[in-house]
Short mmCIF file of C-alpha atoms in Angstrom, two decimals:
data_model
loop_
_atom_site.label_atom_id
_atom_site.label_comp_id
_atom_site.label_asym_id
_atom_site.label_seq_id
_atom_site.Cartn_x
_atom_site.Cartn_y
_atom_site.Cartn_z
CA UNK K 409 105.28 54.51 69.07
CA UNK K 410 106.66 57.74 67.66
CA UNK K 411 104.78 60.27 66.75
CA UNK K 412 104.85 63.94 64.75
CA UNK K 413 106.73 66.33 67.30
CA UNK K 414 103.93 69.14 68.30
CA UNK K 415 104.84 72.63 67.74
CA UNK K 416 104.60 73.02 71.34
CA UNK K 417 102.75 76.59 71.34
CA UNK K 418 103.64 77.69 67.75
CA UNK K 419 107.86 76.91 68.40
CA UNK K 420 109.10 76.68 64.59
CA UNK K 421 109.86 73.01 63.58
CA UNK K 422 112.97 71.87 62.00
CA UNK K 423 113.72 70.24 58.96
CA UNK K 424 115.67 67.31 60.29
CA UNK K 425 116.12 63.49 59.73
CA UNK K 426 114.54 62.56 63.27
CA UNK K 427 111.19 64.69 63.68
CA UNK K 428 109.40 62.06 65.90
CA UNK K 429 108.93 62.77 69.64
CA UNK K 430 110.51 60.64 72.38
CA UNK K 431 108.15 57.79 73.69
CA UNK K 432 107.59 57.58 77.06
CA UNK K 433 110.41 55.28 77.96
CA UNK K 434 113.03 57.57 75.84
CA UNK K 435 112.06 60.53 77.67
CA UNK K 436 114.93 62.53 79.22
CA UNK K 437 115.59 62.40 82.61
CA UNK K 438 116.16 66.66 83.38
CA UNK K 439 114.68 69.56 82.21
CA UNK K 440 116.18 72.92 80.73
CA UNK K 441 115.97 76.25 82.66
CA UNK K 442 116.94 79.89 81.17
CA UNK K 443 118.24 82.22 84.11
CA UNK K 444 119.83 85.16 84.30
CA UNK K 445 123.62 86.36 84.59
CA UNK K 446 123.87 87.90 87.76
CA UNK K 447 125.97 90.87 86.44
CA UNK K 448 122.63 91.68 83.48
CA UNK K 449 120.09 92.06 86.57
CA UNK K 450 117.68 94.72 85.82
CA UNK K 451 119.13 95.44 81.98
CA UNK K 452 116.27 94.31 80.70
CA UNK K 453 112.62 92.30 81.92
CA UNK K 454 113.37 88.87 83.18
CA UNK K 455 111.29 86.62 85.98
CA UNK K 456 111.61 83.21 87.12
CA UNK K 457 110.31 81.12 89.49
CA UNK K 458 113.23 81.11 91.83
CA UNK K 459 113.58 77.91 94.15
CA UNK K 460 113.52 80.22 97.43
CA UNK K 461 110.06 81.00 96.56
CA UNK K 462 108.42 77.87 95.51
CA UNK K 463 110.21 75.27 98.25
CA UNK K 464 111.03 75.11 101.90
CA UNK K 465 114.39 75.90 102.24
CA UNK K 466 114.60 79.69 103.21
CA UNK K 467 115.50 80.02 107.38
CA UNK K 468 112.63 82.42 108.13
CA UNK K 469 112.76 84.84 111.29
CA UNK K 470 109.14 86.10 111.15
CA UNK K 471 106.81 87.55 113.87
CA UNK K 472 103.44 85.85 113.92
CA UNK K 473 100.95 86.30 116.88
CA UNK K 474 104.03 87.45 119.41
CA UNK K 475 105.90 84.36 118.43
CA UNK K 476 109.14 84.18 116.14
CA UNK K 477 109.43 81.49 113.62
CA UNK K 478 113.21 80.16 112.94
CA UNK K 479 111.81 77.70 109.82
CA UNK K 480 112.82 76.49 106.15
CA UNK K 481 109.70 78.20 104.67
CA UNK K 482 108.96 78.84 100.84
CA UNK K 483 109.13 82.70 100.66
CA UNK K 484 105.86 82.68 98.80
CA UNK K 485 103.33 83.14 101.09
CA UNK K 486 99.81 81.25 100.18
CA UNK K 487 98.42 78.08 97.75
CA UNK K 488 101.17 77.33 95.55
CA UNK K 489 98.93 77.19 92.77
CA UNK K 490 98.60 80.73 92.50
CA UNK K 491 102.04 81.12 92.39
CA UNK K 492 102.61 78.84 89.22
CA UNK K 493 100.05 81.12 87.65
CA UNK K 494 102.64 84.03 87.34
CA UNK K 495 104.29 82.44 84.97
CA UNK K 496 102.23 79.74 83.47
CA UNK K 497 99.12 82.71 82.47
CA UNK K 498 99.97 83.35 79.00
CA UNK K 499 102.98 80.80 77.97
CA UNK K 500 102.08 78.13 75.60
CA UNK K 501 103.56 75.46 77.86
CA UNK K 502 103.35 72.50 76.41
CA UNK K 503 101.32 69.68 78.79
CA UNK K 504 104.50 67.85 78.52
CA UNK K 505 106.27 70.24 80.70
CA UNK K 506 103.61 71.20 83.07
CA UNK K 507 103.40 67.18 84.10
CA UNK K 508 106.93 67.61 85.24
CA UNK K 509 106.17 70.79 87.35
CA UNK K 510 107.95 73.00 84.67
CA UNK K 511 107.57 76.68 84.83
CA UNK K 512 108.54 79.02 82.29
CA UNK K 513 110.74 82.13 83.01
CA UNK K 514 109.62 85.26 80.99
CA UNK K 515 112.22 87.80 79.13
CA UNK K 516 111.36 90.93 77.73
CA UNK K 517 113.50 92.69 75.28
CA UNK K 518 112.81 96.27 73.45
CA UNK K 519 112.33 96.43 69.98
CA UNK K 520 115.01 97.86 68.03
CA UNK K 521 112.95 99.66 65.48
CA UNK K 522 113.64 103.14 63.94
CA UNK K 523 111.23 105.53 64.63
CA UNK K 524 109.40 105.12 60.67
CA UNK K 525 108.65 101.63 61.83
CA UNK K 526 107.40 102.17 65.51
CA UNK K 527 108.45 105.58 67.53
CA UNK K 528 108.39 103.48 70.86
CA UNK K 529 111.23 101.23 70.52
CA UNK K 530 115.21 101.24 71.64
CA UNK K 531 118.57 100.56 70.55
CA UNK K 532 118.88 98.94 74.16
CA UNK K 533 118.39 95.21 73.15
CA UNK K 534 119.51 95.48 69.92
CA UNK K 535 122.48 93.04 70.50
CA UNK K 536 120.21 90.98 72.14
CA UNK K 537 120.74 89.21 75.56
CA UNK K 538 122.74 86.32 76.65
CA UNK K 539 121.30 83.92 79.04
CA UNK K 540 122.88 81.50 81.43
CA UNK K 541 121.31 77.28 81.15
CA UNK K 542 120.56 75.34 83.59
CA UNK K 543 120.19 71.38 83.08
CA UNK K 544 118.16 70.11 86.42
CA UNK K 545 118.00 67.00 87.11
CA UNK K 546 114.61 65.89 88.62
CA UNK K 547 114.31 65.73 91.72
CA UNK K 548 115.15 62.92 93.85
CA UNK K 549 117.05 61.40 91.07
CA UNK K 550 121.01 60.50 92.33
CA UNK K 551 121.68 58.91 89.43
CA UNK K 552 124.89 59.93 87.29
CA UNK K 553 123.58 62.36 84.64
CA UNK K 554 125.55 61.39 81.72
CA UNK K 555 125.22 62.32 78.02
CA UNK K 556 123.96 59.18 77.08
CA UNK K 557 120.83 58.31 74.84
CA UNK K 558 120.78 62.34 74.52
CA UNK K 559 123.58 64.36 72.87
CA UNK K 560 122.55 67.88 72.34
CA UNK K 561 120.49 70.63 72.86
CA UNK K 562 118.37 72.15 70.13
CA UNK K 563 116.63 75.67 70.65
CA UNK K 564 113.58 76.71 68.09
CA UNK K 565 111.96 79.81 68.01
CA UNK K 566 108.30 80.17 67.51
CA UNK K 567 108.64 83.14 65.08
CA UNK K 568 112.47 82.86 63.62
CA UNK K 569 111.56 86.04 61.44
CA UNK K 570 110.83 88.06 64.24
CA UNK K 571 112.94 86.21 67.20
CA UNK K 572 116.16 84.51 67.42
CA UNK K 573 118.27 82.23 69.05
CA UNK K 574 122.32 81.40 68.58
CA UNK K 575 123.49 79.17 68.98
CA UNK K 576 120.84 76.80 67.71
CA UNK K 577 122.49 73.44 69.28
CA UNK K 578 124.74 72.87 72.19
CA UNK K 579 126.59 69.53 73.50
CA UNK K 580 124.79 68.27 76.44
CA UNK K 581 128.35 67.01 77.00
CA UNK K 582 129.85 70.47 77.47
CA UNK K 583 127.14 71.31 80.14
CA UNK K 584 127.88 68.60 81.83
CA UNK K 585 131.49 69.01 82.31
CA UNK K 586 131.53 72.10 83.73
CA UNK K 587 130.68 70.14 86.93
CA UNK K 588 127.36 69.45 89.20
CA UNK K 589 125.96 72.21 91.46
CA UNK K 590 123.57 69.90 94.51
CA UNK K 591 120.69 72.44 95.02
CA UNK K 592 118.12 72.12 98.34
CA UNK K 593 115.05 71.89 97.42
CA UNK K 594 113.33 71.02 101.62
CA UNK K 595 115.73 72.23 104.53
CA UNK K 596 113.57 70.14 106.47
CA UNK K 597 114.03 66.50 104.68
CA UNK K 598 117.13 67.67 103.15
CA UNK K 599 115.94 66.79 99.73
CA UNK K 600 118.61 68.06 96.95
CA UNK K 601 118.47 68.71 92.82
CA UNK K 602 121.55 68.33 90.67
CA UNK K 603 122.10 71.46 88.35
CA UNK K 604 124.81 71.81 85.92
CA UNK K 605 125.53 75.72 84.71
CA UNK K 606 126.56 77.17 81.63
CA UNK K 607 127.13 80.79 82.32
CA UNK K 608 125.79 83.11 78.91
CA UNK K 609 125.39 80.14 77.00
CA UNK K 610 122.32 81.30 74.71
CA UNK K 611 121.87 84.68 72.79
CA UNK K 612 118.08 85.98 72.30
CA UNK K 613 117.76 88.40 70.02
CA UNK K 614 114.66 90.27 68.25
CA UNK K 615 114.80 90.89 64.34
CA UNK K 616 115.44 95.02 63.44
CA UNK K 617 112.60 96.64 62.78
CA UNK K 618 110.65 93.42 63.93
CA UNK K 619 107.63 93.90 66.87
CA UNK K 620 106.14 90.89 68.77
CA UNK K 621 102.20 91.06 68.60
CA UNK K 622 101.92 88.24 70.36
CA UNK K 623 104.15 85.81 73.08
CA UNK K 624 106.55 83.91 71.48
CA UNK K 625 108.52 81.05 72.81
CA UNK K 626 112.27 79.39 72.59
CA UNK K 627 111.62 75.97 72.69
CA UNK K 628 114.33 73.65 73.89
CA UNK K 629 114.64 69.44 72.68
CA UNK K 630 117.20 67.53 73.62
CA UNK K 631 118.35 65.03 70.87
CA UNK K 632 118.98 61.55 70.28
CA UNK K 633 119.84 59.62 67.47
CA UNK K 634 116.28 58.56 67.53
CA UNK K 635 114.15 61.34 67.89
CA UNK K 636 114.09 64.23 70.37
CA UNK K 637 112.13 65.62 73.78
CA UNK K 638 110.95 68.76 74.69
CA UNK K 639 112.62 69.85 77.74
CA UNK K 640 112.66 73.52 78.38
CA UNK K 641 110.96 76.81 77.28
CA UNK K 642 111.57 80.22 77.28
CA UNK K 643 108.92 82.58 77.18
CA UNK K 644 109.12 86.00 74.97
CA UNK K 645 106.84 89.19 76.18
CA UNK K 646 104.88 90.70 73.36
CA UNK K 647 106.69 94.16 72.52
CA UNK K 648 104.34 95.78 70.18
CA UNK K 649 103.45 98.19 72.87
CA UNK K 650 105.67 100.28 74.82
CA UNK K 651 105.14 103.15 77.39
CA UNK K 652 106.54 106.46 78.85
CA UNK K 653 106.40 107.72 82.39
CA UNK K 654 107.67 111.41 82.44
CA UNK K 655 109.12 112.48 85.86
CA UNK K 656 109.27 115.74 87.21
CA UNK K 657 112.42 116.04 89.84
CA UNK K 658 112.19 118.87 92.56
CA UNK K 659 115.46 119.57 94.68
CA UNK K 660 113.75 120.83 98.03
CA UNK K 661 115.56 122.80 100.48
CA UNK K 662 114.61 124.42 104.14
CA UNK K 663 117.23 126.63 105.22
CA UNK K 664 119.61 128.90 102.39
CA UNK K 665 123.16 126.83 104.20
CA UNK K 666 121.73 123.13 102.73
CA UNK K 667 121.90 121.70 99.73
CA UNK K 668 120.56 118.42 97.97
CA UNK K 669 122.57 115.77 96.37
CA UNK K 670 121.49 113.32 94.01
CA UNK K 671 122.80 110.36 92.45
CA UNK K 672 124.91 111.09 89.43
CA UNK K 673 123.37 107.85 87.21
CA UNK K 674 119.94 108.02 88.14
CA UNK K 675 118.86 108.65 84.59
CA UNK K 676 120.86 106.00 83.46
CA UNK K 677 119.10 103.77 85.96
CA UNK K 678 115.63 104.78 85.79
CA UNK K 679 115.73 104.35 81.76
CA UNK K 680 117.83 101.15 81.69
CA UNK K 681 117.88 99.20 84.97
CA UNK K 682 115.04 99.13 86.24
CA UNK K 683 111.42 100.23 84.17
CA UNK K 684 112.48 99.22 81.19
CA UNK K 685 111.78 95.54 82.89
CA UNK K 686 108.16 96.08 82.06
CA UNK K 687 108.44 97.85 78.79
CA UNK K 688 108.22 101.40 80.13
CA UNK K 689 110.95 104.06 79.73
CA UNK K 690 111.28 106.55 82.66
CA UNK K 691 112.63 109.43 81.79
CA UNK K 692 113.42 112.74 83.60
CA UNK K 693 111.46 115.71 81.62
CA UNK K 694 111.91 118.17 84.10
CA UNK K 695 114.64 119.82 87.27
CA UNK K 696 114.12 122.21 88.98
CA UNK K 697 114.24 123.31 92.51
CA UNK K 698 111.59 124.35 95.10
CA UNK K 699 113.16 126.58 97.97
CA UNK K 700 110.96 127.23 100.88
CA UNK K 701 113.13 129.32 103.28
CA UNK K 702 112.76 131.42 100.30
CA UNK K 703 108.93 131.80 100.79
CA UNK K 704 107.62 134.34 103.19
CA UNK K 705 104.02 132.74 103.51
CA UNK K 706 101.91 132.10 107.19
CA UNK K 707 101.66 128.48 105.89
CA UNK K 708 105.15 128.10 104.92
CA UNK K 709 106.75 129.51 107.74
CA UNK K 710 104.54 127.25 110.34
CA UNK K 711 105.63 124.07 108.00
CA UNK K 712 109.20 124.75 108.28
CA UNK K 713 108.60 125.53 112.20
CA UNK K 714 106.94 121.93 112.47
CA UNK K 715 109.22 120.23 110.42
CA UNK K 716 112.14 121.95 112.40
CA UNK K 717 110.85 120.48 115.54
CA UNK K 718 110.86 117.03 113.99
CA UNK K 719 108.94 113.90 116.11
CA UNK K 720 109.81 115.19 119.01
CA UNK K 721 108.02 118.60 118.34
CA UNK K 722 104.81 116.67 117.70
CA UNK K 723 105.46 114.26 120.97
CA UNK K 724 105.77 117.04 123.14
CA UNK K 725 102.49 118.69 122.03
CA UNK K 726 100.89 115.26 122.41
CA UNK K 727 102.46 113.13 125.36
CA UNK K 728 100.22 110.40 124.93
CA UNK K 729 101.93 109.25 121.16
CA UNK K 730 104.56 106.47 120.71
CA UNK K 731 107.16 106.94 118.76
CA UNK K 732 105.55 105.40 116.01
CA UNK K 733 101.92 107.17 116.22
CA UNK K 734 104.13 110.41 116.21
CA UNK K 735 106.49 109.69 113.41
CA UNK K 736 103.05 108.62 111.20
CA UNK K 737 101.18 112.17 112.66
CA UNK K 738 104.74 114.07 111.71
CA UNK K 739 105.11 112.18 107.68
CA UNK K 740 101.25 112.81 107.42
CA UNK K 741 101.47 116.99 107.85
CA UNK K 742 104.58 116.93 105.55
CA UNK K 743 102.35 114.90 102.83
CA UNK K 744 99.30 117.61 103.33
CA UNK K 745 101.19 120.69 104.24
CA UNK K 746 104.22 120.46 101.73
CA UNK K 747 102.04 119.24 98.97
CA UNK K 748 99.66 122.57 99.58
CA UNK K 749 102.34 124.38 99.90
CA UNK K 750 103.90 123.31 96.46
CA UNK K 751 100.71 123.77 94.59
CA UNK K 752 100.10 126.83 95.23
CA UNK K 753 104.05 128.05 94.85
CA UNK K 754 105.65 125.33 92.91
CA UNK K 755 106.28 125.32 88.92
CA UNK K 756 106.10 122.54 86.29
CA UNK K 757 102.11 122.03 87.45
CA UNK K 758 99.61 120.84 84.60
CA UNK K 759 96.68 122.75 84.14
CA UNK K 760 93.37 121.51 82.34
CA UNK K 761 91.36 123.42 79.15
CA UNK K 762 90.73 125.86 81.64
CA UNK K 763 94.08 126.47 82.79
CA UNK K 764 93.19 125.97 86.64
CA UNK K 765 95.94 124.28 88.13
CA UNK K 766 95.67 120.18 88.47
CA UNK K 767 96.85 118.97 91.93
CA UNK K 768 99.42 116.55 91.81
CA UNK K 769 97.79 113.35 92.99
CA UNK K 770 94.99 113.90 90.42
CA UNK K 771 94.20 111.27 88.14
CA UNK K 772 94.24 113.51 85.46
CA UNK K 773 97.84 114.43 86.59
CA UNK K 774 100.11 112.74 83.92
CA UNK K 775 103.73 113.49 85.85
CA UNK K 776 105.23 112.10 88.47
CA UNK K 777 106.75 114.69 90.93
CA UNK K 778 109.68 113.78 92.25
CA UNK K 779 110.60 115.82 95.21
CA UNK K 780 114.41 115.15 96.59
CA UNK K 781 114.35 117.00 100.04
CA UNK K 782 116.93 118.43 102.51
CA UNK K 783 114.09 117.17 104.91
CA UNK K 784 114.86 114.73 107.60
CA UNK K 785 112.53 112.06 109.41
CA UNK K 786 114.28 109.34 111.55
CA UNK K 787 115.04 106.49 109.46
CA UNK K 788 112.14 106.74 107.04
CA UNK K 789 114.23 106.98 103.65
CA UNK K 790 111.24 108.23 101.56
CA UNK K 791 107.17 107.72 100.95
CA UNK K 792 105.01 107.78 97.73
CA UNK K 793 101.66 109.64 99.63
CA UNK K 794 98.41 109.06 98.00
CA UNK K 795 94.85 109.83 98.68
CA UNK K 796 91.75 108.70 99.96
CA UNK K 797 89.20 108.85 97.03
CA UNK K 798 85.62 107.21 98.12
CA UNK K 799 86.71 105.67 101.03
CA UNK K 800 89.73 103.80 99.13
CA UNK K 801 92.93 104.53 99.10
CA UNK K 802 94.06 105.31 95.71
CA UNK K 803 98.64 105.67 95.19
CA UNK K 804 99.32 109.15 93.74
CA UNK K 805 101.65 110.80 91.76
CA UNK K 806 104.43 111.86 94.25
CA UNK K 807 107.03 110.91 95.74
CA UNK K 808 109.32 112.67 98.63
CA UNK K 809 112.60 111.39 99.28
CA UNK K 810 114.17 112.32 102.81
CA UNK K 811 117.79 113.72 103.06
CA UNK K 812 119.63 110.34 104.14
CA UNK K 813 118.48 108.75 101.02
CA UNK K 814 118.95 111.24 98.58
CA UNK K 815 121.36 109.23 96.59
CA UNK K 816 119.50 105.78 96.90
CA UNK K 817 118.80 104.72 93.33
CA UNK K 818 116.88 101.96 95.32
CA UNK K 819 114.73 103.69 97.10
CA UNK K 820 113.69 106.13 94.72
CA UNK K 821 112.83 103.85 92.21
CA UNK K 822 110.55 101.44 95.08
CA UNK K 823 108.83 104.64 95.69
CA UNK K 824 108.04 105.50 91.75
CA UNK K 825 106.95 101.80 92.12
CA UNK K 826 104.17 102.56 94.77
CA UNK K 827 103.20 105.98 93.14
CA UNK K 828 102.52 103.53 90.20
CA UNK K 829 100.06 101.57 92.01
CA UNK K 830 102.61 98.88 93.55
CA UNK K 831 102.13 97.68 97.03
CA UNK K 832 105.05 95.78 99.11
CA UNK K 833 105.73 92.10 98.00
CA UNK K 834 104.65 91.16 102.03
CA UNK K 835 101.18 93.06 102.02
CA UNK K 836 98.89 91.49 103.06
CA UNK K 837 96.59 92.84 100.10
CA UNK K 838 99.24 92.28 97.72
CA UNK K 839 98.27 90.12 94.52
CA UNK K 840 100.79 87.70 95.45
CA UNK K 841 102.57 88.09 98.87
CA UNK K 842 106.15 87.02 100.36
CA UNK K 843 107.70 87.11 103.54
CA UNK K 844 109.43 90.61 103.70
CA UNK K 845 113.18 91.00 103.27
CA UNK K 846 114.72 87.71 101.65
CA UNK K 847 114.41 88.65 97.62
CA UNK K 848 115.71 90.85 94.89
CA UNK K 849 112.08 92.11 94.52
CA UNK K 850 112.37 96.17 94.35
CA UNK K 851 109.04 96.43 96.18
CA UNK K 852 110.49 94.63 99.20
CA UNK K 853 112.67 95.97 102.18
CA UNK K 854 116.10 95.98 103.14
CA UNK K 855 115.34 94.35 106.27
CA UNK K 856 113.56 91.39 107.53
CA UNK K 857 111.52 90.96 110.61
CA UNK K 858 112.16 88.93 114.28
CA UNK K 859 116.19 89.01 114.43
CA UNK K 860 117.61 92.70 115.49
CA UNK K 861 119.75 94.01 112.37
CA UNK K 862 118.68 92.19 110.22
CA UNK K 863 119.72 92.90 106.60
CA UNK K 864 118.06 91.49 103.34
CA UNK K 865 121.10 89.89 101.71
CA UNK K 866 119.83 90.80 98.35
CA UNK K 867 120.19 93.68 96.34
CA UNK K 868 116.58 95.25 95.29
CA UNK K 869 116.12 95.14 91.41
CA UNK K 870 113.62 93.03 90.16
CA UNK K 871 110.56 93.47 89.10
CA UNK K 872 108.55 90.55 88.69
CA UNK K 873 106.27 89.75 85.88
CA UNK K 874 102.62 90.25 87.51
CA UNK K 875 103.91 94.14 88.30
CA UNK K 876 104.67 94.89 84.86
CA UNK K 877 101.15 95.11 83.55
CA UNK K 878 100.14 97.35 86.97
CA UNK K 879 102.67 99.43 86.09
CA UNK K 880 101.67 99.52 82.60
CA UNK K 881 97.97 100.26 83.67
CA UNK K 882 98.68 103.42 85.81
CA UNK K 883 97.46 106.79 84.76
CA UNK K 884 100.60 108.14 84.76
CA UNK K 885 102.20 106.17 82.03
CA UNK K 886 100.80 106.14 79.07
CA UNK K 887 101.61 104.34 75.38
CA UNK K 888 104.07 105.24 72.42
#
């Protein structure tokens, strides 16, 4: 029989004439998915479980034990439990949805506030976002999806004074007709899921001068005349806190005939396309350039003479090195040579009470150096070098960035990832680990392993939702 429709994690109720919930044999045969518009990737913090990760249908090239694998794989590597756990840790998800294996993608939008209210917010989301929605049809089911017994969509915020959503009902019809989209779910049984697509159908939007304290939620129902079903939820990030990471850039040059180019929008990037994902605004507090040819020091002149003779230099003093062993002995005396070298002639360096001079990968540290080099090694675009502090290695706060990459807003912000304490989505002693080179992730390559030239399709931007609170967490950002 019908019964009192739950709030479903604190989503605000309606005042209509059918507040029952669906019985079991009313309940509606697909679920509701937010996702992203491919053209707002990065503009502001969004995760999902995407299908790639959680089923079999990615053709994996991977070396394990000397052998290659040519598979349909999950890209998530591990018990799949673990995996739901990224996004169901923290939601309110009603039990409803997790019977139907429903997992909740996360958004995170600034809040506009003026700086009386709360000095840490933006005028970023202040329009809000629009979202694309996805009706999925379970699984299995080949059935016609019509809009029968259910007519509409209706979205409900958990906190309407602080969070909203327009519009607040859309025809299932509508959806529908924009045509069916067969999704593989198992390459190996060939198992599919209808989806029907409306592209930046739903508009999110925080209240001025409004901060979420807690997680809120967009819950969606779809309607009958009867009474209605939950079917969908969007999850809301708390924005009560923000942080600041201040970088320090360094234009490095060898030789008084080079020069160092950067990319023209990398402020523009750093601040809005990339760590303002997880709530963090990474800014640029400092340029200024570091010129060693320009240094008439015993330790500066034998670094530019070992850097001059490159891999090759360090092979021929050492026959017995690979390639590799060599190129890992030449990047390890530019970390501890170059980094001497610029504390003891470089500017912008914090001092303590004292005023001794802090080195850079000190916790205590609270920049990020960012040193764009005329600097060449092989195809190594750039490295975030830490230290080894009691026999663990702890990520610092620096980052060199080798000539051929000097304008890769990619790479520079993968390796401000790692100085903030973020390993590669594939290590092995990564929190949650993927095969390298088939996602979006920034922390993965641009390559994936066992086929020669092989290129990750993807572009790098995303970062998901367990790396915002790391990044959060390091001792080089701190809170507004």
């Amino acid at each position: 029989m019908a019964t009192n429709l739950p709030n479903s994690g604190g989503t605000a109720s309606r005042d209509k004439d059918y507040t029952v919930e669906c019985t079991i044999s009313d309940v509606a045969p697909f679920t509701v998915h937010f996702r992203q518009p491919k053209d707002m990737a990065g503009r502001y913090g969004f995760d999902y479980p995407r299908d790639a990760d959680r089923y079999p249908i990615e053709e994996i090239f991977e070396d394990v034990s000397g052998n290659k694998i040519i598979d349909n794989r999950k890209l998530f590597i591990g018990n799949i439990t673990n995996f739901n756990n990224i996004y169901l840790k923290g939601s309110k998800l009603s039990h409803k949805l997790k019977s139907k294996d429903y997992l909740p993608a996360w958004l995170v939008l600034f809040p506009h506030t003026t700086s009386a209210v709360y000095k840490g917010g933006s005028d970023m989301h202040s329009l809000g976002v629009k979202l694309d929605l996805e009706i999925q049809q379970l699984i299995g089911d080949k059935s016609s999806l019509s809009a029968g017994k259910f007519k509409t969509l209706e979205f409900a915020s958990s906190n309407p004074n602080k969070l909203t959503v327009y519009p607040e009902t859309i025809s299932i019809a509508k959806i529908l007709n924009k045509g069916v989209t067969e999704t593989i779910v198992d390459g190996k049984k060939g198992t599919t899921r209808n989806d029907y697509i409306s592209k930046k159908a739903i508009l999110i939007k925080g209240v001025k001068n409004q901060l979420l304290t807690q997680n809120e939620s967009i819950a969606v129902y779809a309607v009958s005349d009867k009474c209605k079903a939950l079917v969908g939820e969007l999850m809301v990030h708390k924005n009560n806190v923000t942080y600041k990471a201040d970088l320090v850039f360094v234009d490095v040059t060898s030789s008084s005939n080079s020069n160092v180019n950067s990319a023209s929008d990398i402020e523009y990037y750093l601040k809005f396309l990339s760590f303002n994902q997880a709530l963090i605004r990474a800014e640029k507090v400092v340029q200024s350039t570091f010129k060693l040819h320009l240094i008439s020091q015993p330790k500066v002149l034998s670094f530019l003479a070992t850097y001059r003779a490159g891999v090759a230099g360090i092979q021929k003093k050492d026959p017995s090195l690979n390639a590799r062993d060599a190129l890992n002995k030449f990047l390890d005396i530019i970390k501890k040579e170059f980094i001497d070298i610029y504390e003891s002639y470089g500017k912008h360096i914090h001092t303590d009470a004292n005023g001794n001079r802090i080195k850079l990968n000190d916790a205590k540290n609270p920049k990020t150096f960012i040193f764009n080099t005329d600097l060449e090694a092989g195809r190594i675009n750039g490295f975030a070098p830490g230290d080894v502090v009691g026999g663990k290695f702890q990520w610092g706060n620096i980052i060199i960035i080798f000539k051929q990459a000097n304008t890769n807003k990619d790479t520079l912000v993968h390796e401000i990832g790692h100085s903030l304490t973020l390993r590669h989505v594939f290590d092995s002693k990564a929190p949650y680990r993927f095969y390298q080179g088939y996602s979006n992730k920034v922390m993965d390559y641009t390559w994936y392993r066992g086929k020669r030239n092989a290129k990750n399709k993807n572009k790098r931007i995303l970062f998901p939702r367990y790396q915002w609170y790391k990044m959060q967490n390091d001792t080089s950002t701190y809170k507004l």
